[in-house]
PDB file of C-alpha atoms in Angstrom:
ATOM      1  CA  MET A  22      -2.838 -45.980  12.867  1.00 45.00           C
ATOM      2  CA  LEU A  23      -3.834 -42.585  14.203  1.00 50.00           C
ATOM      3  CA  LEU A  24      -5.258 -40.402  11.435  1.00 49.00           C
ATOM      4  CA  LEU A  25      -4.564 -36.717  11.809  1.00 50.00           C
ATOM      5  CA  GLU A  26      -7.092 -34.213  10.640  1.00 52.00           C
ATOM      6  CA  LYS A  27      -6.013 -32.022   7.739  1.00 55.00           C
ATOM      7  CA  PRO A  28      -5.024 -28.631   9.182  1.00 56.00           C
ATOM      8  CA  MET A  29      -7.128 -25.665   8.205  1.00 53.00           C
ATOM      9  CA  PRO A  30      -5.394 -23.269   5.740  1.00 57.00           C
ATOM     10  CA  LEU A  31      -3.884 -20.256   7.437  1.00 67.00           C
ATOM     11  CA  LEU A  32      -5.813 -17.718   5.334  1.00 80.00           C
ATOM     12  CA  PRO A  33      -9.612 -17.511   5.431  1.00 85.00           C
ATOM     13  CA  ASP A  34     -11.434 -18.180   2.163  1.00 88.00           C
ATOM     14  CA  PHE A  35     -12.309 -14.519   1.590  1.00 88.00           C
ATOM     15  CA  GLU A  36     -13.711 -15.115  -1.885  1.00 89.00           C
ATOM     16  CA  ALA A  37     -16.132 -17.765  -0.644  1.00 90.00           C
ATOM     17  CA  TRP A  38     -17.278 -15.580   2.256  1.00 90.00           C
ATOM     18  CA  ALA A  39     -17.952 -12.677  -0.137  1.00 90.00           C
ATOM     19  CA  ILE A  40     -19.900 -14.978  -2.464  1.00 92.00           C
ATOM     20  CA  PHE A  41     -21.896 -16.364   0.482  1.00 91.00           C
ATOM     21  CA  ALA A  42     -22.801 -12.804   1.520  1.00 90.00           C
ATOM     22  CA  LYS A  43     -24.028 -11.997  -1.992  1.00 91.00           C
ATOM     23  CA  VAL A  44     -26.094 -15.197  -2.169  1.00 91.00           C
ATOM     24  CA  ALA A  45     -27.695 -14.361   1.181  1.00 90.00           C
ATOM     25  CA  GLU A  46     -28.366 -10.795   0.015  1.00 88.00           C
ATOM     26  CA  LYS A  47     -30.030 -11.922  -3.239  1.00 89.00           C
ATOM     27  CA  GLY A  48     -31.702 -15.036  -1.838  1.00 88.00           C
ATOM     28  CA  SER A  49     -30.702 -16.934  -4.938  1.00 89.00           C
ATOM     29  CA  PHE A  50     -27.617 -18.594  -6.377  1.00 91.00           C
ATOM     30  CA  SER A  51     -28.653 -17.536  -9.897  1.00 90.00           C
ATOM     31  CA  HIS A  52     -29.205 -13.869  -9.023  1.00 89.00           C
ATOM     32  CA  ALA A  53     -25.926 -13.739  -7.076  1.00 90.00           C
ATOM     33  CA  ALA A  54     -24.085 -15.330  -9.999  1.00 91.00           C
ATOM     34  CA  ASP A  55     -25.552 -12.772 -12.428  1.00 91.00           C
ATOM     35  CA  GLU A  56     -24.507  -9.809 -10.271  1.00 87.00           C
ATOM     36  CA  LEU A  57     -21.027 -11.166  -9.627  1.00 89.00           C
ATOM     37  CA  GLY A  58     -20.497 -12.130 -13.265  1.00 89.00           C
ATOM     38  CA  LEU A  59     -19.819 -15.752 -12.329  1.00 90.00           C
ATOM     39  CA  ALA A  60     -21.257 -19.083 -13.387  1.00 93.00           C
ATOM     40  CA  LYS A  61     -23.976 -20.434 -11.094  1.00 91.00           C
ATOM     41  CA  THR A  62     -21.893 -23.574 -10.541  1.00 92.00           C
ATOM     42  CA  THR A  63     -18.936 -21.441  -9.380  1.00 92.00           C
ATOM     43  CA  VAL A  64     -21.141 -19.683  -6.838  1.00 91.00           C
ATOM     44  CA  SER A  65     -22.635 -22.946  -5.597  1.00 92.00           C
ATOM     45  CA  LYS A  66     -19.221 -24.593  -5.276  1.00 93.00           C
ATOM     46  CA  ALA A  67     -17.843 -21.616  -3.323  1.00 91.00           C
ATOM     47  CA  VAL A  68     -20.612 -21.882  -0.717  1.00 92.00           C
ATOM     48  CA  THR A  69     -20.237 -25.670  -0.539  1.00 92.00           C
ATOM     49  CA  ARG A  70     -16.479 -25.276  -0.104  1.00 92.00           C
ATOM     50  CA  LEU A  71     -17.076 -22.852   2.751  1.00 89.00           C
ATOM     51  CA  GLU A  72     -19.548 -25.186   4.460  1.00 90.00           C
ATOM     52  CA  GLU A  73     -17.115 -28.074   4.220  1.00 90.00           C
ATOM     53  CA  ARG A  74     -14.381 -25.948   5.688  1.00 89.00           C
ATOM     54  CA  MET A  75     -16.632 -24.767   8.545  1.00 88.00           C
ATOM     55  CA  ARG A  76     -18.133 -28.266   8.982  1.00 90.00           C
ATOM     56  CA  THR A  77     -21.586 -26.780   9.170  1.00 91.00           C
ATOM     57  CA  THR A  78     -24.468 -25.798   6.928  1.00 92.00           C
ATOM     58  CA  LEU A  79     -24.837 -22.085   6.220  1.00 92.00           C
ATOM     59  CA  LEU A  80     -27.876 -22.189   3.907  1.00 91.00           C
ATOM     60  CA  HIS A  81     -30.995 -24.328   3.795  1.00 89.00           C
ATOM     61  CA  ARG A  82     -31.654 -25.155   0.128  1.00 86.00           C
ATOM     62  CA  THR A  83     -35.038 -26.071  -1.241  1.00 82.00           C
ATOM     63  CA  THR A  84     -36.356 -26.039  -4.775  1.00 75.00           C
ATOM     64  CA  ARG A  85     -38.185 -22.768  -4.085  1.00 78.00           C
ATOM     65  CA  GLN A  86     -36.031 -20.751  -1.726  1.00 81.00           C
ATOM     66  CA  LEU A  87     -32.914 -20.363   0.341  1.00 86.00           C
ATOM     67  CA  SER A  88     -32.808 -19.575   4.033  1.00 89.00           C
ATOM     68  CA  LEU A  89     -30.027 -19.027   6.515  1.00 91.00           C
ATOM     69  CA  THR A  90     -29.199 -21.580   9.133  1.00 91.00           C
ATOM     70  CA  GLU A  91     -28.276 -20.357  12.596  1.00 92.00           C
ATOM     71  CA  SER A  92     -24.590 -20.607  11.667  1.00 91.00           C
ATOM     72  CA  GLY A  93     -25.288 -18.702   8.476  1.00 90.00           C
ATOM     73  CA  ARG A  94     -27.157 -15.969  10.353  1.00 91.00           C
ATOM     74  CA  ILE A  95     -24.326 -15.569  12.865  1.00 90.00           C
ATOM     75  CA  SER A  96     -21.668 -15.317  10.153  1.00 90.00           C
ATOM     76  CA  LEU A  97     -23.580 -13.157   7.646  1.00 89.00           C
ATOM     77  CA  GLU A  98     -22.759  -9.763   9.182  1.00 87.00           C
ATOM     78  CA  ARG A  99     -19.020 -10.359   9.038  1.00 89.00           C
ATOM     79  CA  ALA A 100     -19.235 -11.974   5.603  1.00 88.00           C
ATOM     80  CA  SER A 101     -21.112  -8.925   4.321  1.00 86.00           C
ATOM     81  CA  ARG A 102     -18.392  -6.721   5.778  1.00 86.00           C
ATOM     82  CA  ILE A 103     -15.760  -8.693   3.838  1.00 86.00           C
ATOM     83  CA  LEU A 104     -17.714  -8.122   0.629  1.00 84.00           C
ATOM     84  CA  LEU A 105     -18.200  -4.410   1.313  1.00 80.00           C
ATOM     85  CA  GLU A 106     -14.583  -3.833   2.310  1.00 82.00           C
ATOM     86  CA  GLY A 107     -13.292  -5.651  -0.770  1.00 82.00           C
ATOM     87  CA  THR A 108     -15.588  -3.620  -3.009  1.00 76.00           C
ATOM     88  CA  ALA A 109     -14.510  -0.394  -1.292  1.00 73.00           C
ATOM     89  CA  ILE A 110     -10.794  -1.219  -1.658  1.00 77.00           C
ATOM     90  CA  GLU A 111     -11.133  -1.867  -5.377  1.00 76.00           C
ATOM     91  CA  ALA A 112     -13.237   1.251  -5.935  1.00 67.00           C
ATOM     92  CA  GLU A 113     -10.713   3.391  -4.067  1.00 67.00           C
ATOM     93  CA  ILE A 114      -7.748   1.976  -5.981  1.00 72.00           C
ATOM     94  CA  LEU A 115      -9.502   2.375  -9.334  1.00 70.00           C
ATOM     95  CA  GLU A 116     -10.419   5.968  -8.494  1.00 66.00           C
ATOM     96  CA  GLU A 117      -6.874   6.670  -7.298  1.00 65.00           C
ATOM     97  CA  ALA A 118      -5.522   5.269 -10.565  1.00 66.00           C
ATOM     98  CA  ALA A 119      -7.802   7.523 -12.618  1.00 72.00           C
ATOM     99  CA  ILE A 120      -7.772  10.832 -10.708  1.00 79.00           C
ATOM    100  CA  PRO A 121      -4.524  12.764 -10.095  1.00 87.00           C
ATOM    101  CA  ARG A 122      -4.345  13.035  -6.333  1.00 87.00           C
ATOM    102  CA  GLY A 123      -2.147  11.928  -3.466  1.00 89.00           C
ATOM    103  CA  LEU A 124       1.554  11.886  -2.663  1.00 93.00           C
ATOM    104  CA  VAL A 125       4.283  11.390  -5.255  1.00 94.00           C
ATOM    105  CA  ARG A 126       7.649  10.422  -3.783  1.00 94.00           C
ATOM    106  CA  LEU A 127      10.216  11.508  -6.357  1.00 96.00           C
ATOM    107  CA  ALA A 128      13.964  10.807  -6.273  1.00 95.00           C
ATOM    108  CA  SER A 129      16.444  12.732  -8.405  1.00 94.00           C
ATOM    109  CA  THR A 130      20.161  13.257  -8.750  1.00 89.00           C
ATOM    110  CA  THR A 131      21.220  16.312  -6.771  1.00 90.00           C
ATOM    111  CA  ALA A 132      22.393  18.397  -9.718  1.00 89.00           C
ATOM    112  CA  PHE A 133      19.273  17.777 -11.795  1.00 92.00           C
ATOM    113  CA  GLY A 134      16.996  18.347  -8.820  1.00 93.00           C
ATOM    114  CA  VAL A 135      18.591  21.660  -7.877  1.00 92.00           C
ATOM    115  CA  ASP A 136      19.142  22.970 -11.393  1.00 90.00           C
ATOM    116  CA  GLN A 137      15.945  21.809 -13.093  1.00 93.00           C
ATOM    117  CA  LEU A 138      13.233  20.289 -10.895  1.00 95.00           C
ATOM    118  CA  ALA A 139      13.206  22.792  -8.023  1.00 94.00           C
ATOM    119  CA  SER A 140      12.163  25.630 -10.315  1.00 94.00           C
ATOM    120  CA  ILE A 141       9.367  23.834 -12.190  1.00 96.00           C
ATOM    121  CA  LEU A 142       7.670  21.659  -9.558  1.00 97.00           C
ATOM    122  CA  PRO A 143       5.805  24.636  -8.002  1.00 97.00           C
ATOM    123  CA  THR A 144       4.085  25.121 -11.383  1.00 97.00           C
ATOM    124  CA  PHE A 145       3.090  21.463 -11.407  1.00 97.00           C
ATOM    125  CA  LEU A 146       1.687  21.702  -7.870  1.00 97.00           C
ATOM    126  CA  SER A 147      -0.329  24.775  -8.825  1.00 96.00           C
ATOM    127  CA  ARG A 148      -1.791  22.877 -11.762  1.00 95.00           C
ATOM    128  CA  TYR A 149      -2.688  19.825  -9.633  1.00 94.00           C
ATOM    129  CA  PRO A 150      -3.768  21.051  -6.183  1.00 93.00           C
ATOM    130  CA  GLU A 151      -4.655  17.536  -4.948  1.00 92.00           C
ATOM    131  CA  ILE A 152      -1.128  16.186  -5.531  1.00 94.00           C
ATOM    132  CA  GLU A 153       1.731  16.410  -3.036  1.00 95.00           C
ATOM    133  CA  ILE A 154       5.432  16.074  -3.903  1.00 96.00           C
ATOM    134  CA  ASP A 155       8.164  14.637  -1.683  1.00 96.00           C
ATOM    135  CA  LEU A 156      11.415  15.336  -3.571  1.00 96.00           C
ATOM    136  CA  CYS A 157      14.544  13.495  -2.435  1.00 95.00           C
ATOM    137  CA  MET A 158      17.806  14.579  -4.087  1.00 93.00           C
ATOM    138  CA  THR A 159      20.667  12.117  -3.803  1.00 89.00           C
ATOM    139  CA  ASP A 160      23.469  10.732  -5.941  1.00 82.00           C
ATOM    140  CA  GLY A 161      23.694   7.524  -3.934  1.00 79.00           C
ATOM    141  CA  ARG A 162      22.162   4.170  -4.735  1.00 80.00           C
ATOM    142  CA  LEU A 163      18.445   3.845  -4.083  1.00 80.00           C
ATOM    143  CA  ASP A 164      16.126   0.894  -3.638  1.00 83.00           C
ATOM    144  CA  ILE A 165      13.039   2.720  -4.835  1.00 85.00           C
ATOM    145  CA  ILE A 166      10.712  -0.140  -3.926  1.00 82.00           C
ATOM    146  CA  ALA A 167      12.035  -0.675  -0.401  1.00 80.00           C
ATOM    147  CA  GLU A 168      12.210   3.072   0.227  1.00 86.00           C
ATOM    148  CA  GLY A 169       8.734   3.731  -1.127  1.00 86.00           C
ATOM    149  CA  PHE A 170       9.478   5.958  -4.133  1.00 91.00           C
ATOM    150  CA  ASP A 171       6.967   6.306  -6.952  1.00 91.00           C
ATOM    151  CA  LEU A 172       9.651   7.220  -9.455  1.00 92.00           C
ATOM    152  CA  ALA A 173      13.315   8.142  -9.736  1.00 93.00           C
ATOM    153  CA  LEU A 174      15.158  10.200 -12.354  1.00 93.00           C
ATOM    154  CA  ARG A 175      18.685   9.075 -13.137  1.00 89.00           C
ATOM    155  CA  ILE A 176      21.197  10.395 -15.674  1.00 85.00           C
ATOM    156  CA  GLY A 177      23.396   8.004 -17.619  1.00 78.00           C
ATOM    157  CA  PRO A 178      23.377   4.212 -18.020  1.00 74.00           C
ATOM    158  CA  VAL A 179      21.060   2.240 -15.757  1.00 74.00           C
ATOM    159  CA  ALA A 180      21.784  -1.323 -14.721  1.00 70.00           C
ATOM    160  CA  ASP A 181      19.268  -3.983 -15.707  1.00 61.00           C
ATOM    161  CA  SER A 182      16.767  -4.583 -12.937  1.00 70.00           C
ATOM    162  CA  SER A 183      13.194  -5.572 -12.239  1.00 75.00           C
ATOM    163  CA  LEU A 184      12.201  -1.908 -12.332  1.00 82.00           C
ATOM    164  CA  ARG A 185      10.245  -0.343 -15.150  1.00 85.00           C
ATOM    165  CA  ILE A 186      12.792   1.820 -17.015  1.00 86.00           C
ATOM    166  CA  SER A 187      12.219   4.291 -19.836  1.00 87.00           C
ATOM    167  CA  ARG A 188      14.151   7.221 -21.281  1.00 90.00           C
ATOM    168  CA  LEU A 189      12.504  10.614 -20.815  1.00 90.00           C
ATOM    169  CA  PHE A 190      15.009  12.491 -22.991  1.00 91.00           C
ATOM    170  CA  SER A 191      18.756  12.937 -23.496  1.00 92.00           C
ATOM    171  CA  PHE A 192      20.924  15.956 -22.736  1.00 91.00           C
ATOM    172  CA  ARG A 193      23.087  17.563 -25.391  1.00 91.00           C
ATOM    173  CA  VAL A 194      26.607  17.473 -23.938  1.00 93.00           C
ATOM    174  CA  PRO A 195      28.999  20.192 -25.182  1.00 95.00           C
ATOM    175  CA  VAL A 196      32.688  20.440 -24.316  1.00 96.00           C
ATOM    176  CA  VAL A 197      33.035  23.736 -22.447  1.00 97.00           C
ATOM    177  CA  GLY A 198      35.601  25.837 -20.633  1.00 97.00           C
ATOM    178  CA  SER A 199      36.256  29.489 -19.901  1.00 97.00           C
ATOM    179  CA  PRO A 200      37.602  31.768 -22.661  1.00 97.00           C
ATOM    180  CA  ALA A 201      40.725  32.335 -20.530  1.00 97.00           C
ATOM    181  CA  PHE A 202      41.281  28.579 -20.269  1.00 97.00           C
ATOM    182  CA  PHE A 203      41.232  28.124 -24.034  1.00 96.00           C
ATOM    183  CA  GLU A 204      43.449  31.170 -24.494  1.00 96.00           C
ATOM    184  CA  ARG A 205      46.058  29.432 -22.338  1.00 96.00           C
ATOM    185  CA  HIS A 206      45.685  25.896 -23.666  1.00 96.00           C
ATOM    186  CA  GLY A 207      44.491  26.538 -27.203  1.00 95.00           C
ATOM    187  CA  ARG A 208      41.150  25.825 -28.884  1.00 95.00           C
ATOM    188  CA  PRO A 209      41.170  22.199 -30.030  1.00 95.00           C
ATOM    189  CA  GLN A 210      40.323  21.322 -33.621  1.00 94.00           C
ATOM    190  CA  HIS A 211      40.079  17.573 -33.000  1.00 95.00           C
ATOM    191  CA  PRO A 212      38.963  15.607 -29.908  1.00 96.00           C
ATOM    192  CA  SER A 213      42.379  13.942 -29.635  1.00 95.00           C
ATOM    193  CA  GLU A 214      43.814  17.309 -28.544  1.00 96.00           C
ATOM    194  CA  LEU A 215      41.754  17.160 -25.341  1.00 96.00           C
ATOM    195  CA  ALA A 216      44.039  14.466 -23.960  1.00 95.00           C
ATOM    196  CA  ARG A 217      46.723  17.079 -23.238  1.00 95.00           C
ATOM    197  CA  MET A 218      44.338  19.575 -21.571  1.00 96.00           C
ATOM    198  CA  PRO A 219      43.374  19.500 -17.867  1.00 96.00           C
ATOM    199  CA  ALA A 220      39.819  18.219 -17.491  1.00 96.00           C
ATOM    200  CA  LEU A 221      37.249  18.184 -14.707  1.00 95.00           C
ATOM    201  CA  ILE A 222      36.376  14.561 -13.983  1.00 93.00           C
ATOM    202  CA  PHE A 223      32.957  13.502 -12.657  1.00 90.00           C
ATOM    203  CA  THR A 224      33.440  10.653 -10.215  1.00 86.00           C
ATOM    204  CA  HIS A 225      29.764   9.677 -10.032  1.00 78.00           C
ATOM    205  CA  ILE A 226      29.640   8.698 -13.710  1.00 77.00           C
ATOM    206  CA  LEU A 227      30.917   5.293 -14.796  1.00 73.00           C
ATOM    207  CA  GLY A 228      33.692   5.640 -17.363  1.00 77.00           C
ATOM    208  CA  ALA A 229      33.827   9.432 -16.956  1.00 82.00           C
ATOM    209  CA  GLU A 230      37.491   9.611 -17.999  1.00 89.00           C
ATOM    210  CA  THR A 231      36.722   8.408 -21.523  1.00 92.00           C
ATOM    211  CA  TRP A 232      34.762  10.745 -23.778  1.00 93.00           C
ATOM    212  CA  HIS A 233      33.105   9.359 -26.901  1.00 93.00           C
ATOM    213  CA  PHE A 234      32.669  11.578 -29.963  1.00 95.00           C
ATOM    214  CA  SER A 235      31.085  11.184 -33.386  1.00 94.00           C
ATOM    215  CA  HIS A 236      31.344  13.313 -36.525  1.00 94.00           C
ATOM    216  CA  ALA A 237      29.201  13.323 -39.661  1.00 90.00           C
ATOM    217  CA  GLU A 238      32.263  12.972 -41.918  1.00 91.00           C
ATOM    218  CA  HIS A 239      35.118  11.732 -39.740  1.00 91.00           C
ATOM    219  CA  GLY A 240      33.333   8.956 -37.860  1.00 92.00           C
ATOM    220  CA  ALA A 241      33.795   8.163 -34.178  1.00 94.00           C
ATOM    221  CA  CYS A 242      36.643   8.445 -31.709  1.00 94.00           C
ATOM    222  CA  ALA A 243      37.216   8.049 -27.979  1.00 94.00           C
ATOM    223  CA  VAL A 244      39.549  10.232 -25.901  1.00 95.00           C
ATOM    224  CA  HIS A 245      40.988   9.561 -22.439  1.00 95.00           C
ATOM    225  CA  VAL A 246      41.143  12.730 -20.318  1.00 95.00           C
ATOM    226  CA  ASN A 247      42.617  13.562 -16.947  1.00 93.00           C
ATOM    227  CA  GLY A 248      42.869  16.468 -14.545  1.00 93.00           C
ATOM    228  CA  ARG A 249      43.528  17.647 -10.999  1.00 93.00           C
ATOM    229  CA  PHE A 250      39.900  18.369 -10.063  1.00 94.00           C
ATOM    230  CA  ARG A 251      37.434  15.527  -9.509  1.00 93.00           C
ATOM    231  CA  ILE A 252      33.878  16.062  -8.342  1.00 92.00           C
ATOM    232  CA  ASN A 253      30.603  14.148  -8.084  1.00 88.00           C
ATOM    233  CA  ASN A 254      28.170  16.941  -8.979  1.00 88.00           C
ATOM    234  CA  GLY A 255      27.845  18.685 -12.336  1.00 88.00           C
ATOM    235  CA  VAL A 256      26.381  21.953 -11.045  1.00 90.00           C
ATOM    236  CA  ALA A 257      29.024  22.248  -8.328  1.00 91.00           C
ATOM    237  CA  ALA A 258      31.709  22.034 -11.027  1.00 93.00           C
ATOM    238  CA  ILE A 259      30.604  25.254 -12.758  1.00 95.00           C
ATOM    239  CA  PRO A 260      32.616  27.720 -10.583  1.00 96.00           C
ATOM    240  CA  ALA A 261      35.778  25.734 -11.316  1.00 95.00           C
ATOM    241  CA  LEU A 262      35.005  25.802 -15.034  1.00 96.00           C
ATOM    242  CA  VAL A 263      34.379  29.545 -15.004  1.00 97.00           C
ATOM    243  CA  GLY A 264      37.558  29.986 -12.964  1.00 96.00           C
ATOM    244  CA  GLY A 265      39.600  28.258 -15.660  1.00 95.00           C
ATOM    245  CA  ILE A 266      40.655  25.190 -13.628  1.00 95.00           C
ATOM    246  CA  GLY A 267      39.783  22.868 -16.489  1.00 95.00           C
ATOM    247  CA  MET A 268      37.378  22.036 -19.271  1.00 96.00           C
ATOM    248  CA  THR A 269      34.764  19.295 -19.315  1.00 96.00           C
ATOM    249  CA  ALA A 270      31.877  17.691 -21.176  1.00 94.00           C
ATOM    250  CA  LEU A 271      28.746  18.679 -19.258  1.00 92.00           C
ATOM    251  CA  PRO A 272      25.007  18.612 -19.993  1.00 92.00           C
ATOM    252  CA  GLU A 273      24.174  21.933 -21.625  1.00 93.00           C
ATOM    253  CA  ALA A 274      21.207  22.394 -19.288  1.00 92.00           C
ATOM    254  CA  TYR A 275      23.601  23.136 -16.426  1.00 92.00           C
ATOM    255  CA  VAL A 276      25.689  25.771 -18.257  1.00 94.00           C
ATOM    256  CA  THR A 277      23.154  27.537 -20.494  1.00 93.00           C
ATOM    257  CA  CYS A 278      23.393  30.863 -18.651  1.00 93.00           C
ATOM    258  CA  GLU A 279      27.199  30.789 -18.478  1.00 96.00           C
ATOM    259  CA  MET A 280      27.417  30.103 -22.212  1.00 95.00           C
ATOM    260  CA  GLN A 281      24.921  32.855 -23.079  1.00 95.00           C
ATOM    261  CA  GLU A 282      26.822  35.357 -20.916  1.00 96.00           C
ATOM    262  CA  GLY A 283      30.197  34.389 -22.366  1.00 96.00           C
ATOM    263  CA  ARG A 284      31.688  33.030 -19.150  1.00 97.00           C
ATOM    264  CA  LEU A 285      31.966  29.610 -20.777  1.00 97.00           C
ATOM    265  CA  GLU A 286      32.359  28.700 -24.410  1.00 97.00           C
ATOM    266  CA  GLU A 287      31.904  25.536 -26.423  1.00 96.00           C
ATOM    267  CA  VAL A 288      34.633  23.959 -28.523  1.00 97.00           C
ATOM    268  CA  LEU A 289      34.492  21.131 -31.070  1.00 96.00           C
ATOM    269  CA  ALA A 290      30.880  21.973 -31.881  1.00 94.00           C
ATOM    270  CA  ASP A 291      31.034  19.775 -35.020  1.00 94.00           C
ATOM    271  CA  TRP A 292      31.901  16.745 -32.901  1.00 95.00           C
ATOM    272  CA  VAL A 293      28.966  15.267 -30.991  1.00 92.00           C
ATOM    273  CA  VAL A 294      29.590  13.894 -27.515  1.00 91.00           C
ATOM    274  CA  ALA A 295      27.336  10.909 -26.812  1.00 86.00           C
ATOM    275  CA  PRO A 296      24.122  12.419 -25.338  1.00 88.00           C
ATOM    276  CA  ALA A 297      23.452  11.723 -21.663  1.00 87.00           C
ATOM    277  CA  PRO A 298      20.082   9.968 -21.233  1.00 90.00           C
ATOM    278  CA  LEU A 299      17.721  10.848 -18.395  1.00 91.00           C
ATOM    279  CA  HIS A 300      15.949   7.659 -17.342  1.00 91.00           C
ATOM    280  CA  VAL A 301      12.680   7.283 -15.483  1.00 92.00           C
ATOM    281  CA  LEU A 302      12.618   4.380 -13.030  1.00 90.00           C
ATOM    282  CA  THR A 303       9.317   3.222 -11.553  1.00 89.00           C
ATOM    283  CA  PRO A 304       8.265   0.099  -9.643  1.00 85.00           C
ATOM    284  CA  PRO A 305       7.368  -2.898 -11.807  1.00 80.00           C
ATOM    285  CA  GLY A 306       3.820  -3.198 -13.041  1.00 70.00           C
ATOM    286  CA  ARG A 307       1.960  -2.028 -16.107  1.00 61.00           C
ATOM    287  CA  ALA A 308      -0.252   0.605 -14.507  1.00 69.00           C
ATOM    288  CA  ARG A 309       1.099   3.891 -13.159  1.00 78.00           C
ATOM    289  CA  PRO A 310      -1.147   5.902 -10.827  1.00 83.00           C
ATOM    290  CA  ALA A 311      -2.666   9.040 -12.325  1.00 87.00           C
ATOM    291  CA  ARG A 312      -0.540  11.258 -10.081  1.00 90.00           C
ATOM    292  CA  VAL A 313       2.613   9.700 -11.569  1.00 90.00           C
ATOM    293  CA  ARG A 314       1.320   9.773 -15.151  1.00 89.00           C
ATOM    294  CA  VAL A 315       0.484  13.480 -15.060  1.00 93.00           C
ATOM    295  CA  LEU A 316       3.858  14.322 -13.493  1.00 96.00           C
ATOM    296  CA  LEU A 317       5.693  12.449 -16.245  1.00 93.00           C
ATOM    297  CA  GLU A 318       3.606  14.179 -18.907  1.00 93.00           C
ATOM    298  CA  PHE A 319       4.311  17.556 -17.298  1.00 96.00           C
ATOM    299  CA  LEU A 320       8.053  16.837 -17.356  1.00 95.00           C
ATOM    300  CA  ARG A 321       7.883  15.624 -20.952  1.00 92.00           C
ATOM    301  CA  GLN A 322       6.122  18.779 -22.122  1.00 93.00           C
ATOM    302  CA  HIS A 323       8.486  21.054 -20.213  1.00 94.00           C
ATOM    303  CA  PHE A 324      11.689  19.450 -21.459  1.00 93.00           C
ATOM    304  CA  ALA A 325      10.410  19.083 -25.007  1.00 90.00           C
ATOM    305  CA  ALA A 326      10.617  22.889 -25.211  1.00 91.00           C
ATOM    306  CA  GLN A 327      14.285  23.008 -24.152  1.00 90.00           C
ATOM    307  CA  PRO A 328      16.884  23.259 -26.957  1.00 89.00           C
ATOM    308  CA  TRP A 329      19.351  21.034 -25.080  1.00 89.00           C
ATOM    309  CA  ALA A 330      16.903  18.133 -24.676  1.00 87.00           C
ATOM    310  CA  VAL A 331      16.902  15.611 -27.525  1.00 84.00           C
ATOM    311  CA  GLY A 332      14.965  12.441 -28.215  1.00 78.00           C
ATOM    312  CA  ILE A 333      11.910  13.136 -26.031  1.00 69.00           C
ATOM    313  CA  GLU A 334      10.199   9.774 -25.471  1.00 55.00           C
ATOM    314  CA  ALA A 335       8.037   9.816 -22.340  1.00 44.00           C
TER     315      ALA A 335
END
């Protein structure tokens, strides 16, 4: 029977080569083991494993000293390079994880990006001159891992996934419309009255035609609404609201100015619409780079000061 030789593994034994380089540098298995934080037997086995794989001797061993064979001398330069490159990679990654620098690729919904992020990110960049921001605003589905994003901000429910998901805060969501609209249709005293009023419907939000309310004394209720105007962007809906086309439940952040100036007004203030959570999505893994951590902390501090942000958690 013809015996076939066992094929060599496709990947080189990088660990063994790095250990061999350290042994050659120190001239001792014991000294190499001490510096690497390994047991002497682990170091010795790694070199033996490498010699068996190469089918040659790399080190002459005597009771007093070690010396390189010709094969060991030929391979030492490249083995040392493996050790140095591995050390350099780890040092660079550890430094990158500790010091805020580099590019942050950030994805956001369009409305939140335009209305909130665009005005505050210049302050963040001034505070951290070694960080760059690449902001992508989209309401479509994203594969943040495949597309290389460091984090994404999404409003509303988030499907279960392998991503790391946390809630940054939630928006207070008032029911608003123009004064002229409520003059025509009446100012509701109970959420059930909204069913007969024309509403603006947000097509990018799952279940947007059913509004959920709660009251300290009267409990909870859900109302189905409808209307002639449907749109997939909260900020873009504001002119229609001001123009009296309909009323809607919208994050207060987007309509603060209009409410302060009297162009929009809130109704049913005693009834609380379920707050809209803003979720942070990041790739799986326990450690976030420093550039991502400081950006999240910056956002947390900024939104903690806003009266329409509730439940800050970052």
